[in-house]
Short mmCIF file of C-alpha atoms in Angstrom, two decimals:
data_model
loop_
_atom_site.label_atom_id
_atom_site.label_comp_id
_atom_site.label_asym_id
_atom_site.label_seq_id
_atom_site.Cartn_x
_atom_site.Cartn_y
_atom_site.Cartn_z
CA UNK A 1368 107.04 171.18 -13.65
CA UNK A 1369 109.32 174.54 -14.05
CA UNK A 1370 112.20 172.34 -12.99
CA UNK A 1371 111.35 169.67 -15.13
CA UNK A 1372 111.25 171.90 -18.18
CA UNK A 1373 114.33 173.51 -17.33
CA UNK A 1374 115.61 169.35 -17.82
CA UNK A 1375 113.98 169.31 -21.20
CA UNK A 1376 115.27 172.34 -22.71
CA UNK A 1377 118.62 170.97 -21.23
CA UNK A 1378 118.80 167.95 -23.03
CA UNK A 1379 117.48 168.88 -26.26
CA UNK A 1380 120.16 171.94 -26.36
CA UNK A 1381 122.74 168.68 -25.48
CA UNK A 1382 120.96 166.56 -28.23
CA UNK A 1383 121.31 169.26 -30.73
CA UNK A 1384 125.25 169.79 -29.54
CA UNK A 1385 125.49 165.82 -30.74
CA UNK A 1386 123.88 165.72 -33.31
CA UNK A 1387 125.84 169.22 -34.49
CA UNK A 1388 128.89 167.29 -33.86
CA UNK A 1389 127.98 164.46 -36.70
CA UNK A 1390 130.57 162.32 -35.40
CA UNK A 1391 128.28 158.76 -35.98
CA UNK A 1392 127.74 158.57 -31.85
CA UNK A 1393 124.76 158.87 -30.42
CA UNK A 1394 123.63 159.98 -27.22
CA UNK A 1395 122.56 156.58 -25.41
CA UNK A 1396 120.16 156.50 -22.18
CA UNK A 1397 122.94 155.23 -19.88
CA UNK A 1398 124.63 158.45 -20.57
CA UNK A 1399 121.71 160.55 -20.59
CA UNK A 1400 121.05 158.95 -17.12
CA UNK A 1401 124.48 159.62 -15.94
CA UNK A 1402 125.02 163.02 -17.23
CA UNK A 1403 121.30 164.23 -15.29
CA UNK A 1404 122.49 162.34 -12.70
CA UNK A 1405 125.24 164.77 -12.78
CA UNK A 1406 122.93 167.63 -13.17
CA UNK A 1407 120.79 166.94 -10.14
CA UNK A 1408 123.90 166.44 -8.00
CA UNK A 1409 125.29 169.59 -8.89
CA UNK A 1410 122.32 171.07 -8.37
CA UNK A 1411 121.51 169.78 -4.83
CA UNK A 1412 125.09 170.19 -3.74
CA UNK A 1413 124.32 174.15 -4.76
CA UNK A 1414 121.43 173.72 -2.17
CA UNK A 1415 118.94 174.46 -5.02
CA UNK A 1416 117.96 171.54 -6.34
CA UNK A 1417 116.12 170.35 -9.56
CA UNK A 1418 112.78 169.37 -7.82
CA UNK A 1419 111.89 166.08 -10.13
CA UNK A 1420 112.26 162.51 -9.78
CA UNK A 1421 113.05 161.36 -13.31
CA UNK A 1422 112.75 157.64 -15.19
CA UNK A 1423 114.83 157.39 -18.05
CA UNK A 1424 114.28 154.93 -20.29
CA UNK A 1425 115.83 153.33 -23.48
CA UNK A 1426 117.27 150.58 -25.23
CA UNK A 1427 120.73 150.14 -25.88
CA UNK A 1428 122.13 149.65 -29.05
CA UNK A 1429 124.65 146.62 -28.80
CA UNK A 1430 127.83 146.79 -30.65
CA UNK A 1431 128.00 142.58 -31.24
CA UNK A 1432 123.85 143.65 -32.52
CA UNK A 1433 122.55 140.19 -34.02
CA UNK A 1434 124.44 137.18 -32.41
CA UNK A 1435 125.60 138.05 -28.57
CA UNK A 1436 123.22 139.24 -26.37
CA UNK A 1437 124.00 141.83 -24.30
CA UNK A 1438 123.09 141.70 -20.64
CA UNK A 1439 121.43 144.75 -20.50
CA UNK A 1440 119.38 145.51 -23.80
CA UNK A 1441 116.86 147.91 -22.15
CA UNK A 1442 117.76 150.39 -20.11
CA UNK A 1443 115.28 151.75 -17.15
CA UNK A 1444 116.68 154.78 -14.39
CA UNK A 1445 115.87 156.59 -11.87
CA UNK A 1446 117.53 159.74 -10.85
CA UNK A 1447 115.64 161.75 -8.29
CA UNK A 1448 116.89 165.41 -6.70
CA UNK A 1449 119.53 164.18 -4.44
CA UNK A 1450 121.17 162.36 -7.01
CA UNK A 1451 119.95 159.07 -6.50
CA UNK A 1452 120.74 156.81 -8.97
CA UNK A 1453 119.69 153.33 -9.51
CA UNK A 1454 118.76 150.57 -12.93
CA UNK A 1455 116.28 148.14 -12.52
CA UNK A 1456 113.52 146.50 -14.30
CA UNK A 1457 110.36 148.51 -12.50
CA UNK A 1458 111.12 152.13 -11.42
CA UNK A 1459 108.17 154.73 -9.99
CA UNK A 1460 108.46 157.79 -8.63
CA UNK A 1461 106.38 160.31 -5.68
CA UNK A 1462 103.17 158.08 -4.23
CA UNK A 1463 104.09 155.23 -6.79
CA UNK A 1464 106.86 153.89 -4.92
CA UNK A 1465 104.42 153.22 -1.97
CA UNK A 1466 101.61 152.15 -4.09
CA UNK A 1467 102.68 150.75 -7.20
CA UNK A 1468 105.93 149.88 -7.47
CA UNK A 1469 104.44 146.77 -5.06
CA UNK A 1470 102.08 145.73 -7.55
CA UNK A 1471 104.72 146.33 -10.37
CA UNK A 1472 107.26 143.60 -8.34
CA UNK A 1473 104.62 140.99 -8.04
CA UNK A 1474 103.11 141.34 -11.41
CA UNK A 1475 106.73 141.55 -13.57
CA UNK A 1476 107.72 138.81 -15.74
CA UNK A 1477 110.61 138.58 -17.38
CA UNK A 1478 109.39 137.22 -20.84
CA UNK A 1479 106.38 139.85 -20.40
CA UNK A 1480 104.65 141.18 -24.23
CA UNK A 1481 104.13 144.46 -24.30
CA UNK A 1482 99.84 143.86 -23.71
CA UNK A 1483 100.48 142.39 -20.48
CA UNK A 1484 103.16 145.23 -19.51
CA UNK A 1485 100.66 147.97 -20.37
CA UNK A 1486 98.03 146.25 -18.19
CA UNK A 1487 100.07 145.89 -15.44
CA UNK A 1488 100.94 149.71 -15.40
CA UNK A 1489 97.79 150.73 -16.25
CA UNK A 1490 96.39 148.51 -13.05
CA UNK A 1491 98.65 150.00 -11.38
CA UNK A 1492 97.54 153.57 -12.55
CA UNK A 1493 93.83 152.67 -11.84
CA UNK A 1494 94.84 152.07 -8.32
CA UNK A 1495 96.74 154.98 -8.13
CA UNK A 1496 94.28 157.17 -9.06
CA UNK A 1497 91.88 155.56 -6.40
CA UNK A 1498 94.10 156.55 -3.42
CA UNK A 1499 95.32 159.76 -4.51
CA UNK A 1500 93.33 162.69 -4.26
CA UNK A 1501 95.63 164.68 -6.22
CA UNK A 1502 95.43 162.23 -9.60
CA UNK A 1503 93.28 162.03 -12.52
CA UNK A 1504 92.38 159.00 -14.55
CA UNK A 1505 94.00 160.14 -17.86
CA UNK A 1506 97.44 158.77 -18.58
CA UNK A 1507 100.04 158.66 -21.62
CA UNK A 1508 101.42 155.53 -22.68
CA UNK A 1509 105.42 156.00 -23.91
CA UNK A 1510 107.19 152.78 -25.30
CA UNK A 1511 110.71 152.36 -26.36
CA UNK A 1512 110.98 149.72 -28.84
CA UNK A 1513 114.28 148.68 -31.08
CA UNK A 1514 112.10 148.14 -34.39
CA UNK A 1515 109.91 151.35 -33.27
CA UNK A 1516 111.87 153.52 -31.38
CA UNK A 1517 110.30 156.17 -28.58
CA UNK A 1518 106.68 156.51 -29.33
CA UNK A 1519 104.24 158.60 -27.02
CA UNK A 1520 100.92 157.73 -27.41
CA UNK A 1521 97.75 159.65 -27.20
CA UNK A 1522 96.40 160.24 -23.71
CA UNK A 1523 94.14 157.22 -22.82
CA UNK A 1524 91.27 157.67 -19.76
CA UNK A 1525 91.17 154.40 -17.52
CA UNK A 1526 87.74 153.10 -16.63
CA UNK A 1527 87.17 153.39 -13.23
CA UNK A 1528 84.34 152.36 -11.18
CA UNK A 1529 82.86 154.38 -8.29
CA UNK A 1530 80.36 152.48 -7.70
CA UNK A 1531 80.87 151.61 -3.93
CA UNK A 1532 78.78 151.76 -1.06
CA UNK A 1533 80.72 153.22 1.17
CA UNK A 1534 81.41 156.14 -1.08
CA UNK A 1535 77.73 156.19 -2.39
CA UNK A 1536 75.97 156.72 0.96
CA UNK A 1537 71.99 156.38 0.18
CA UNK A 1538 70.72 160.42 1.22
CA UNK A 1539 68.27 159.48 4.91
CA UNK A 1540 65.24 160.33 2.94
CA UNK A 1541 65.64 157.77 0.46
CA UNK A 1542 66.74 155.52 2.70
CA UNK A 1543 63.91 155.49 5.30
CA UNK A 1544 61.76 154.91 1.83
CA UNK A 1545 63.77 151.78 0.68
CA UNK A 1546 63.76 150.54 4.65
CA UNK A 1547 59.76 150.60 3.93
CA UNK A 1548 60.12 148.80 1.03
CA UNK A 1549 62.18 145.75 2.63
CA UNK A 1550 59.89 145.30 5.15
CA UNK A 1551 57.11 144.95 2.84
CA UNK B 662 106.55 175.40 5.09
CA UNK B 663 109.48 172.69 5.45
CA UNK B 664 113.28 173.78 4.72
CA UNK B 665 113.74 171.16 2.27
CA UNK B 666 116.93 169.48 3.62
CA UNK B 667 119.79 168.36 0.93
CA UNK B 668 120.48 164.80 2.68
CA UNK B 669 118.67 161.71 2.56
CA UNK B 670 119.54 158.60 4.37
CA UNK B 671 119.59 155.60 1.97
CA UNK B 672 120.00 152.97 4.48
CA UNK B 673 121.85 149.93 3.91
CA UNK B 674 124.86 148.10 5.86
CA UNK B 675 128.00 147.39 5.38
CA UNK B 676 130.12 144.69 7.59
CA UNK B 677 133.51 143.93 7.81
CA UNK B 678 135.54 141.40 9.13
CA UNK B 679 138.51 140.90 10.65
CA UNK B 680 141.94 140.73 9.53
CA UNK B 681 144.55 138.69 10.85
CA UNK B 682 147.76 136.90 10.23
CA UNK B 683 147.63 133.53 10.18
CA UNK B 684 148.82 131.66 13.28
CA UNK B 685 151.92 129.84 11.16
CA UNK B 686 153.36 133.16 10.36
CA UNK B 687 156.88 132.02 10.78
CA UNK B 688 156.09 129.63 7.49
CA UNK B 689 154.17 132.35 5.91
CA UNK B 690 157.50 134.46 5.30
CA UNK B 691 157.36 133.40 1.79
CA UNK B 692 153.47 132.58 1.62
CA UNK B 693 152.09 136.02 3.41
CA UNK B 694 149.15 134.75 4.14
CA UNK B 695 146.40 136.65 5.96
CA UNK B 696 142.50 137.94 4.51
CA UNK B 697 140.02 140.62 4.90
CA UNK B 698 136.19 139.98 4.43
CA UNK B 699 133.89 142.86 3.53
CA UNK B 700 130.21 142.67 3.29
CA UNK B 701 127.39 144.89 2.24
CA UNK B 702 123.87 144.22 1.40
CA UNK B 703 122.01 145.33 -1.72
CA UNK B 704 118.85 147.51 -0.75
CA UNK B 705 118.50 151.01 -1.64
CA UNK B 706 115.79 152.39 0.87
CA UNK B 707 114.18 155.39 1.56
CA UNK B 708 112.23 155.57 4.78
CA UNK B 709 109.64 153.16 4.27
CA UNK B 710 109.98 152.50 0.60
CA UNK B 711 112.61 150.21 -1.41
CA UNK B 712 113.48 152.09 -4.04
CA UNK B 713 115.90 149.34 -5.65
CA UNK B 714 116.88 145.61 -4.58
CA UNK B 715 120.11 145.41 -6.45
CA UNK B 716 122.36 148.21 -5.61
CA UNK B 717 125.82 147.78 -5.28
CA UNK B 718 127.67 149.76 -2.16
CA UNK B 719 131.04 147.98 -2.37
CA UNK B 720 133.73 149.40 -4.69
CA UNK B 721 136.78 147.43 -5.01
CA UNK B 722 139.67 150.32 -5.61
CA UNK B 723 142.62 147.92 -6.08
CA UNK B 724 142.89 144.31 -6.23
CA UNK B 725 143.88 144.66 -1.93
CA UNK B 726 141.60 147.02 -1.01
CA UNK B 727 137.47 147.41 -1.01
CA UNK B 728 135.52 150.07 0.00
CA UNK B 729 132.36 149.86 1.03
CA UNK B 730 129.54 153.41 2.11
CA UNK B 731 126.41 153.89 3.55
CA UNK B 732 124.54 156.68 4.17
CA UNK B 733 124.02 158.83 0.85
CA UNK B 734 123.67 156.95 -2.04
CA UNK B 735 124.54 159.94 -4.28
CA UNK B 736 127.15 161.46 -2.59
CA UNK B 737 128.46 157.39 -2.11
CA UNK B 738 128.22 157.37 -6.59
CA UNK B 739 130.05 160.40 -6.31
CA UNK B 740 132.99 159.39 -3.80
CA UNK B 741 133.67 155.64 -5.55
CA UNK B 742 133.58 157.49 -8.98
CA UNK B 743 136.57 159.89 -7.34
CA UNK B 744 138.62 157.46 -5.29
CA UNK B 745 138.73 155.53 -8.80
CA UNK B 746 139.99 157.59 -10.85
CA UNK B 747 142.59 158.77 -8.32
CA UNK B 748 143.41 155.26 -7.84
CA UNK B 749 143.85 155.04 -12.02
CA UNK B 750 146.28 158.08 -11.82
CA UNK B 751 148.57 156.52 -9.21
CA UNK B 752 148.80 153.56 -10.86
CA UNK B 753 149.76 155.73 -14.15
CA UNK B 754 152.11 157.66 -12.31
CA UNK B 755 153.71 154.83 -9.70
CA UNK B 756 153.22 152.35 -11.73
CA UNK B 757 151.72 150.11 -9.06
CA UNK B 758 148.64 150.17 -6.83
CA UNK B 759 147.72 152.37 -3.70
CA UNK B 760 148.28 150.71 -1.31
CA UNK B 761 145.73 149.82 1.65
CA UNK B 762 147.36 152.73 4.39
CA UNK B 763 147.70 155.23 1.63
CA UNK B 764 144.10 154.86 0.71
CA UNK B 765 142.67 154.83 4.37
CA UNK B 766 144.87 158.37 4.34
CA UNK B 767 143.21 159.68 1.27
CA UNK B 768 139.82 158.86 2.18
CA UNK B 769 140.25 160.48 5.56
CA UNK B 770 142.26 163.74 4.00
CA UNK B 771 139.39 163.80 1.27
CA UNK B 772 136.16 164.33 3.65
CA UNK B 773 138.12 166.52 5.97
CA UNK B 774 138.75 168.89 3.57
CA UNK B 775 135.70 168.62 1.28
CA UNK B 776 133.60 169.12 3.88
CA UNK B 777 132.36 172.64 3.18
CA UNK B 778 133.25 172.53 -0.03
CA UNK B 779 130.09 171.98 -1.63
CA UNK B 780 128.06 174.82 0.25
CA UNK B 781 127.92 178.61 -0.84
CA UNK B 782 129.51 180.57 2.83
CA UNK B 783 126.44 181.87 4.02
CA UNK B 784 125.23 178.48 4.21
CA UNK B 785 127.54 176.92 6.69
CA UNK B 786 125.89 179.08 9.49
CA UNK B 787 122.39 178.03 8.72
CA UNK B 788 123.07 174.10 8.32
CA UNK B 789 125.89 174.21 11.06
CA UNK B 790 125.08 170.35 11.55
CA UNK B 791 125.18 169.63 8.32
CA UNK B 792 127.60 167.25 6.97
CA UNK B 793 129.31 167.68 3.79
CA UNK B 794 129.21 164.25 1.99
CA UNK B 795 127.24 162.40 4.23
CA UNK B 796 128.44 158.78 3.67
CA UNK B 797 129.94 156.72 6.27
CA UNK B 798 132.55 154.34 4.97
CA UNK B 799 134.38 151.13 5.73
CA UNK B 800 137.54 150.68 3.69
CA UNK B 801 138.79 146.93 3.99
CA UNK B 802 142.05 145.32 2.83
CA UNK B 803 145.60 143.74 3.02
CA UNK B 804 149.01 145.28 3.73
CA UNK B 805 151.98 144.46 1.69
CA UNK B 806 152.95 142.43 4.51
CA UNK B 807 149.80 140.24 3.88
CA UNK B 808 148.23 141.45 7.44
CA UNK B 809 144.61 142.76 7.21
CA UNK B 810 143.29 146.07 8.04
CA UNK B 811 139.55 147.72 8.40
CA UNK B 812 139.34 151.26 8.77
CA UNK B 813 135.82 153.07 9.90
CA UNK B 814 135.45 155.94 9.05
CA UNK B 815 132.36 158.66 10.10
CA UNK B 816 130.91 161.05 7.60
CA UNK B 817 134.18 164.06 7.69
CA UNK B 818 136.54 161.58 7.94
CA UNK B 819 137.55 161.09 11.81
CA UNK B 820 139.05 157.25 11.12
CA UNK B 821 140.35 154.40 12.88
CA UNK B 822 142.15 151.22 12.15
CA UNK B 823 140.47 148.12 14.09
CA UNK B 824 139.97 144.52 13.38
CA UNK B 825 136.61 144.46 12.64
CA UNK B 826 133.97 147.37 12.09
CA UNK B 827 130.60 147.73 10.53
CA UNK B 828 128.52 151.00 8.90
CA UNK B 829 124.94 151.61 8.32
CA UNK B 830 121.67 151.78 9.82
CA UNK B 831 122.29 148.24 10.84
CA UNK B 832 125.70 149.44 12.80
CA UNK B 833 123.73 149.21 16.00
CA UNK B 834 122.77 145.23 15.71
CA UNK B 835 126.14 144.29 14.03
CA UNK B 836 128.74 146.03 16.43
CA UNK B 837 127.93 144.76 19.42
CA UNK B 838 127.81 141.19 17.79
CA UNK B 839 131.08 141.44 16.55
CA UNK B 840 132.20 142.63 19.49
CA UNK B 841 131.21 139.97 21.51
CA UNK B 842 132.42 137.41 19.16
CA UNK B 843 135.97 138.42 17.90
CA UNK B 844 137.15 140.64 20.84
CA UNK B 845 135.45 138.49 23.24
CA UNK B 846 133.94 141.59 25.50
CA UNK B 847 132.20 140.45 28.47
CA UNK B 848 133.46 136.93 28.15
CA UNK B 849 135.56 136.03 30.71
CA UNK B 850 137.12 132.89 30.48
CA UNK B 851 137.25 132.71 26.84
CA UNK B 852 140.55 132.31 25.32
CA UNK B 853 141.46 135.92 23.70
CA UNK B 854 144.17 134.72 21.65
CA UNK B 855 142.40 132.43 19.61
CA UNK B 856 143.07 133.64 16.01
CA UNK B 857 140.39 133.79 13.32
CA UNK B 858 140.32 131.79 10.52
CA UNK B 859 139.18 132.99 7.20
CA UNK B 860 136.30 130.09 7.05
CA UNK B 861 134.95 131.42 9.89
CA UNK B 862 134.94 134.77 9.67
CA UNK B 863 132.95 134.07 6.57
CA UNK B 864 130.73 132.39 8.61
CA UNK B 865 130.06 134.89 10.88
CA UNK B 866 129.80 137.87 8.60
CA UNK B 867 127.09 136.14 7.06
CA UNK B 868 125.42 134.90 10.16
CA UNK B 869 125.98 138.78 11.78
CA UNK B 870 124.04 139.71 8.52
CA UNK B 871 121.36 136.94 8.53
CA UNK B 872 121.06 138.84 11.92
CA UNK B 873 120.90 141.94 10.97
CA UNK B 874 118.69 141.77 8.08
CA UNK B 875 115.69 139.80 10.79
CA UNK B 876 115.83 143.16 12.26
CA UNK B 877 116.38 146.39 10.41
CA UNK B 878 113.73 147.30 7.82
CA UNK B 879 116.74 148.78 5.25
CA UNK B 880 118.28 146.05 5.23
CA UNK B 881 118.20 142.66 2.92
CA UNK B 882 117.59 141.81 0.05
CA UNK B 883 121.00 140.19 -0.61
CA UNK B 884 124.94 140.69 -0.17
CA UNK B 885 127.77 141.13 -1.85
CA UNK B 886 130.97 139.58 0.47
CA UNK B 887 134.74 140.12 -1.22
CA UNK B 888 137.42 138.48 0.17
CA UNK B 889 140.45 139.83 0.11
CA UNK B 890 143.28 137.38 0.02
CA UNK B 891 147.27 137.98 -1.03
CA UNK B 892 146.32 135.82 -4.13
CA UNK B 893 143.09 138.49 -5.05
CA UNK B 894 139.97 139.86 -4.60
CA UNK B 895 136.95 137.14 -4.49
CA UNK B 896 133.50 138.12 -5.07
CA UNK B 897 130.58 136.10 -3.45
CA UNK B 898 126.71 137.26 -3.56
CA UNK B 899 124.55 135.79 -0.96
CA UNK B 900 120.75 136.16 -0.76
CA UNK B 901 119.45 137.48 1.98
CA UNK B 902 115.54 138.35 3.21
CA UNK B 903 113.65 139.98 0.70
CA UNK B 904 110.84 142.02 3.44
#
């Protein structure tokens, strides 16, 4: 968390440089990607690394905006401490590569709405939170739209339900009770 | 608690494939024909997780030359970003392109002497088996003379020029393929001076990778195969086992 706050003051001190500068170009996420890419390279080659695995996300602003498409419209990274680097269209980080990123490949759609994104992910989360002990069942949405721009929601609690047998043993006095009752 | 260690292995394989001088060389005088084939697949893997399926390890320096690393994937960004721009400044200053020999030099002078370059002093003695950038590279291309060259290379930059050589954590499965097909080890009555065509060769890179990919867990997903002619640099993606 230290290391990732160290990132954030980092990039709003290079944010504020930019927007100091006034010069009509903005900061886009490829080059925020790239230039913490940098960062955590540097870093790691110094043998004291940032400790974080980061997903950057954006959307790109095209220069030929209404008529050409651009390939890549929305931008998703992943830099982690070494300085790995990689785009595609599902990142996770830590446990969620093992667990989620799975359900994220075999769930994604290309022509997805956002509804059907955010229940993938939060799926995904639910699970998540099942198999690791170290997670808790509140999670923050953050979308990147072109008509909205970055918006972080509210932190939303997903409905879980515990109500398994194997995790609810019955106590051996009430069970010997209910065993009673059966044979009855 | 663990030393954290600065490397991580990102997997991956890169092939390539024989050069050689076609047979009617005598004719070729004015045609120069000859090829190189380099292939690499497209997985980005660490340990037991796929962290991408479309990665790109080949970087094609000048229109006769490709280089392709494995190992690293950050140190490999940070190598390809370098060779390219050094390859932009010599064709500012010389007004042509590096050519294939040169590069293999570079590369080669480049890890040698980078190699403590990134650690503080008191570090070396602690992480004596460390190595520096820790990408293993295959650098592929054509001669002015139109004859083919691979060089191998380890991670500081001990090289050597061969026919055919392959990088990765598939090196073990591929080498010993290759050699059994192209320098014809432990075959003893095949003809050794049959030459290689350029159809087969890409035949067999992609069968040797089809191979390859059955086996090794950081490996698949799909590859990117340049061949390197006189007349250019062709791309070709093939898609390969996705598990």
């Amino acid at each position: 968390m230290s290391d990732f706050q160290t990132v954030i003051e980092t990039l709003t001190d290079l944010e504020t440089e930019n927007f100091c500068e006034n010069d009509g170009i903005a900061l886009r996420a490829p080059d925020i990607h790239s230039y913490l890419t940098r960062i955590c390279y540097n870093r790691r080659s110094r043998m004291d690394p940032l400790y974080n695995q980061f997903v950057i996300a954006g959307v790109v602003q095209s220069k030929e905006e209404e008529e050409k498409k651009v390939e890549q419209d929305f931008y998703l990274g992943y830099t982690d401490l070494y300085g790995t680097t990689f785009v595609d269209n599902y990142v996770a980080t830590g446990i969620g590569g093992h667990i989620a990123l799975p359900l994220l490949r075999k769930y994604y759609d290309e022509n997805m709405t956002i509804q059907q994104a955010k229940k993938v992910l939060e799926d995904a989360m639910r699970v998540l939170y099942y198999r690791d002990c170290r997670s808790i069942n509140k999670i923050i949405f953050a979308k990147v739209t072109r008509e909205g721009g970055v918006e972080i929601e509210a932190p939303v609690s997903l409905e879980t339900n515990w109500d398994m047998r194997e995790i609810n043993p019955v106590p051996a006095h009430l069970k010997v009770e209910k065993d009673e009752e059966k044979t009855e | 608690m663990s030393r954290w260690g600065p490397y991580v292995d990102n997997g991956g394989k890169t092939e390539e494939m024989t050069k050689l001088i076609f047979l009617f060389r005598t004719a070729v005088a004015v045609a120069g024909t000859g090829f190189a084939i380099i292939a690499a697949d497209r997985r980005l893997s660490t340990d037991y997780n796929i962290l991408s399926r479309e990665v790109d390890k080949l970087v094609k320096l000048t229109s006769k030359t490709v280089l392709g690393s494995c190992g690293m994937q950050s140190d490999r960004n940070t190598l390809h970003s370098i060779l390219k721009s050094r390859m932009h400044d010599y064709q500012i200053n010389h007004e042509k392109e590096m050519s294939t020999h040169a590069i293999s030099e570079i590369l080669f002078l480049k890890k040698k002497n980078e190699r403590f370059e990134h650690y503080p002093f008191e570090c070396i003695f602690m992480s004596l088996f460390f190595l520096l950038s820790d990408t293993f590279n295959v650098l592929a291309g054509i001669d002015e003379k139109g004859e083919g060259y691979v060089y191998s290379y380890d991670a500081i930059g001990s090289f050597e020029a061969n026919k055919h050589g392959a990088t990765g954590s598939g090196t073990e499965l591929a080498v010993p393929m290759l050699d059994n097909i192209l320098d014809k080890q432990h075959q003893s009555k095949a003809d050794k001076n049959e030459k290689l065509t350029k159809e087969k060769a890409l035949e067999l890179v992609q069968d040797v990778l089809n191979a390859v990919v059955e086996r090794d867990i950081k490996t698949g997903d799909g590859a990117d195969i340049y061949i390197i002619t006189p007349e250019g640099c062709e791309k070709k993606f093939m898609p390969l086992r996705k598990d």
